Every structure is written in C-alpha cells, then in structure tokens.
Short mmCIF file of C-alpha atoms in Angstrom, two decimals:
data_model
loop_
_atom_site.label_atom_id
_atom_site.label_comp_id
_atom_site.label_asym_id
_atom_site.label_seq_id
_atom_site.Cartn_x
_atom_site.Cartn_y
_atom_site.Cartn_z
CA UNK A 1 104.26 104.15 100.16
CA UNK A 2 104.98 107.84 100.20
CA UNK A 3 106.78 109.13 102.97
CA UNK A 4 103.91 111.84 104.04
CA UNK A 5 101.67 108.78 104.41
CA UNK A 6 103.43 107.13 106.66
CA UNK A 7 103.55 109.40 108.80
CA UNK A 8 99.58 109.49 109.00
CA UNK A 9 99.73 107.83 112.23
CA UNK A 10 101.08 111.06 114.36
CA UNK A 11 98.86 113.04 115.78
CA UNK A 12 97.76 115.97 114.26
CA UNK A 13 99.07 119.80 115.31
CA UNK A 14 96.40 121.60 117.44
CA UNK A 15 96.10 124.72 114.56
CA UNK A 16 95.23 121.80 112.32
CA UNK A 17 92.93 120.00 114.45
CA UNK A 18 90.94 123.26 114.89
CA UNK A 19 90.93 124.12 111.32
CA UNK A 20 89.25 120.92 110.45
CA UNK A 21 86.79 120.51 113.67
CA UNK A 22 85.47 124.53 112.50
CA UNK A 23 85.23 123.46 108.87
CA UNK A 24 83.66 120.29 109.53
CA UNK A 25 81.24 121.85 112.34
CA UNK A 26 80.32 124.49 110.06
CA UNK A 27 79.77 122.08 107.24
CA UNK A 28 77.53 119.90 109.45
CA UNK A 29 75.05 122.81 111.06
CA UNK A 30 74.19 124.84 107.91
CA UNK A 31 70.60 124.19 107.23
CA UNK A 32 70.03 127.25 104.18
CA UNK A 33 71.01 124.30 101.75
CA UNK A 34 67.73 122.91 101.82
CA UNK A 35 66.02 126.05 101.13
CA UNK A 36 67.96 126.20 97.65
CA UNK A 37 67.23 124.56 94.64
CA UNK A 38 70.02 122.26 94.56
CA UNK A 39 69.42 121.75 98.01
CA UNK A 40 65.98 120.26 97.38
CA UNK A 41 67.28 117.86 94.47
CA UNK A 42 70.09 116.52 96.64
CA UNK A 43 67.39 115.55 99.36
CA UNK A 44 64.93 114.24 96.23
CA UNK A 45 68.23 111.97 95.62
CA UNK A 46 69.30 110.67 98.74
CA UNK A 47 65.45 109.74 99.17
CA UNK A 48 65.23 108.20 96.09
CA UNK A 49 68.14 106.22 96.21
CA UNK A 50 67.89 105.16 100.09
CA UNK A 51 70.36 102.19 100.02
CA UNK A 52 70.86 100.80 103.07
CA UNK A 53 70.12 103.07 106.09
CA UNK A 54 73.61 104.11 108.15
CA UNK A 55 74.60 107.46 106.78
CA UNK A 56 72.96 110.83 107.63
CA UNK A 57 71.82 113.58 105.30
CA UNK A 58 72.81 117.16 107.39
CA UNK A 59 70.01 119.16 108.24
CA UNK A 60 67.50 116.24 107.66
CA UNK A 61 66.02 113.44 108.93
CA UNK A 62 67.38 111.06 106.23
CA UNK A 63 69.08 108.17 106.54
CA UNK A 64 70.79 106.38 103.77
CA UNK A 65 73.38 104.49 102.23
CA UNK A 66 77.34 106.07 102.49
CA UNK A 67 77.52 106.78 98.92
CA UNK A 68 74.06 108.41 98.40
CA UNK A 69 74.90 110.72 101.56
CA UNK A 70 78.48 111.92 100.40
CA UNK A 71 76.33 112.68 97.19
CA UNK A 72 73.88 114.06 98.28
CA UNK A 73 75.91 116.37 101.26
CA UNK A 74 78.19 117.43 98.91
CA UNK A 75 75.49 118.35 96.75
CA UNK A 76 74.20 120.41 99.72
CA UNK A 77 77.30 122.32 100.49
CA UNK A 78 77.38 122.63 97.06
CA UNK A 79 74.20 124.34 96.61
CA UNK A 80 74.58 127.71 98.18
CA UNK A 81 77.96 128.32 97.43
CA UNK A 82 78.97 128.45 101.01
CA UNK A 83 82.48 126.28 99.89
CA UNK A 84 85.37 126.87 102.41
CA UNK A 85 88.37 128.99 100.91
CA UNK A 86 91.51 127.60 100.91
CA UNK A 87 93.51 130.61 98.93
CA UNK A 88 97.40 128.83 99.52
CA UNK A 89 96.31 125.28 98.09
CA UNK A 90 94.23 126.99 95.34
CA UNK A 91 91.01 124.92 95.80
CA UNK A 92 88.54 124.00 98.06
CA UNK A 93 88.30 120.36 98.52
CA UNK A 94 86.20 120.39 102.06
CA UNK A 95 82.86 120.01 99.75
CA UNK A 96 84.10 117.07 98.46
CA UNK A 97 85.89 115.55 101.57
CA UNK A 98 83.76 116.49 104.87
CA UNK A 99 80.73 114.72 103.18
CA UNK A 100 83.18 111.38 102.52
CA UNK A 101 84.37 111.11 105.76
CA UNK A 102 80.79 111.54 107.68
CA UNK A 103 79.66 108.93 105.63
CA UNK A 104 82.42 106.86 105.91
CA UNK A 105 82.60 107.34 110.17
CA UNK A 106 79.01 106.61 109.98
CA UNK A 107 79.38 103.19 108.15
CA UNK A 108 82.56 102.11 110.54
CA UNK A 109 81.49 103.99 113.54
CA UNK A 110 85.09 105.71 114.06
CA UNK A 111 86.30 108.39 116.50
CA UNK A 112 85.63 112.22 116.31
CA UNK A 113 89.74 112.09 116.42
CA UNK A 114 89.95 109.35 113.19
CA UNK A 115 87.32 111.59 111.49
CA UNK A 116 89.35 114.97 111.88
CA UNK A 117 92.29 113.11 110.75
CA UNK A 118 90.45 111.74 107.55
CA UNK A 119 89.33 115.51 106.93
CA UNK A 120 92.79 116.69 107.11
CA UNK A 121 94.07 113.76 104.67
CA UNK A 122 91.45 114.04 102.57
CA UNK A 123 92.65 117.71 102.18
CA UNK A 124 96.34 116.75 101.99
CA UNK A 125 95.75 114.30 99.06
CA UNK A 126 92.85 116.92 96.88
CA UNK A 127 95.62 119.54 97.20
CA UNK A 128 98.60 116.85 96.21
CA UNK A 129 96.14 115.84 93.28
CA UNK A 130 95.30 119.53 92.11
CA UNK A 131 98.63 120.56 92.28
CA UNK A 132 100.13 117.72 90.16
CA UNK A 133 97.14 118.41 87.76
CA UNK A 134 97.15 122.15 87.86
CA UNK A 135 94.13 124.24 88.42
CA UNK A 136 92.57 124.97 85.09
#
C-alpha cells in the first residue's frame, strides 16, 4: 500500500477541510442544472433507471440507486459548465468525485467528516491518475 494512503487515517488540515466543504456545498445547492438541457436528460435518467431508492438527485426530489445518482449528478454539474478549477493539478475532478461520494455516504450513511475526507481522496487519487497519464 502506498505510503500517502496510509496515512488516510489523519485528520485532514483545516485549509483543506474548507476547500472541500465550499466545493462540495456549492456542488450540492446549484439548482440552474435542471434548467439546461443536459440537466433535463440526467433527471430523465436517474428516473428511468430508479434502482433501489437511497441516493439523492441535487436539486430534486429523486431518489435512486448510488450508481444512477453519481450519473446522473455528475451529469448535472456537468451540464452548465459550472466545473470547479483546479489550475495546479491541471484538471477538475470534483464533477466526477463530489457526486461519488454523496452517493456513496448515502448508501452507508457515513459522517459529514468521512465524506469531506472521501472528497479530498477522491481528488488526491484523479490528480495522481492524470498526472501519471498526462493531460491530453
């Protein structure tokens, strides 16, 4: 096991903590997605494919399956462009990784403190992965 990811366990720094809980606050309160077209077929798709009911679609009233609602959010944050910026890692991987770990803290009912510290791993590893890939 790397040696970054063993150290998973410590508790984050406060500049990170705040980075993730504005991110992922922002991420979870922006209701112009569904006013997009994308927007629209990400809510046609979560409805379609409700699976079983324990994960939340933002800025709606559906529930659904974990899978369908990482889909389907990221899909949403997607949709209007509205991506963070992370300009030193090269990407922005909170699209991606604040829809996994709602739906994932829905289905195992964790902490608000284990799902910042999924949102800040899940950023750690995209960035390790784009790096070792490149970005074109």
């Amino acid at each position: 096991m790397p040696t970054w990811l063993k150290r998973a366990n410590r508790a984050l720094p406060e500049d990170v903590t705040g980075d993730q809980a504005s991110h992922s606050g922002h991420f979870c309160c922006h209701g112009l997605w569904l006013r997009t077209a994308p927007g629209r077929l990400a809510i046609d798709f979560a409805r379609s494919y409700a699976g079983e009911q324990i994960a939340t679609v933002v800025a709606s009233q559906i529930l659904c399956g974990p899978i369908e609602a990482a889909f389907a959010n990221g899909e949403l944050a997607h949709s209007d462009e509205s991506d963070d910026d992370f300009t030193t890692g090269g990407a922005h991987p909170g699209c991606a990784v604040v829809p996994a770990a709602l739906a994932v803290g829905e289905q195992f009912g964790i902490s608000g403190t284990h799902f910042l510290r999924a949102v800040a791993l899940g950023y750690d590893v995209a960035l390790r992965a784009m790096r070792t890939v490149g970005s074109g």
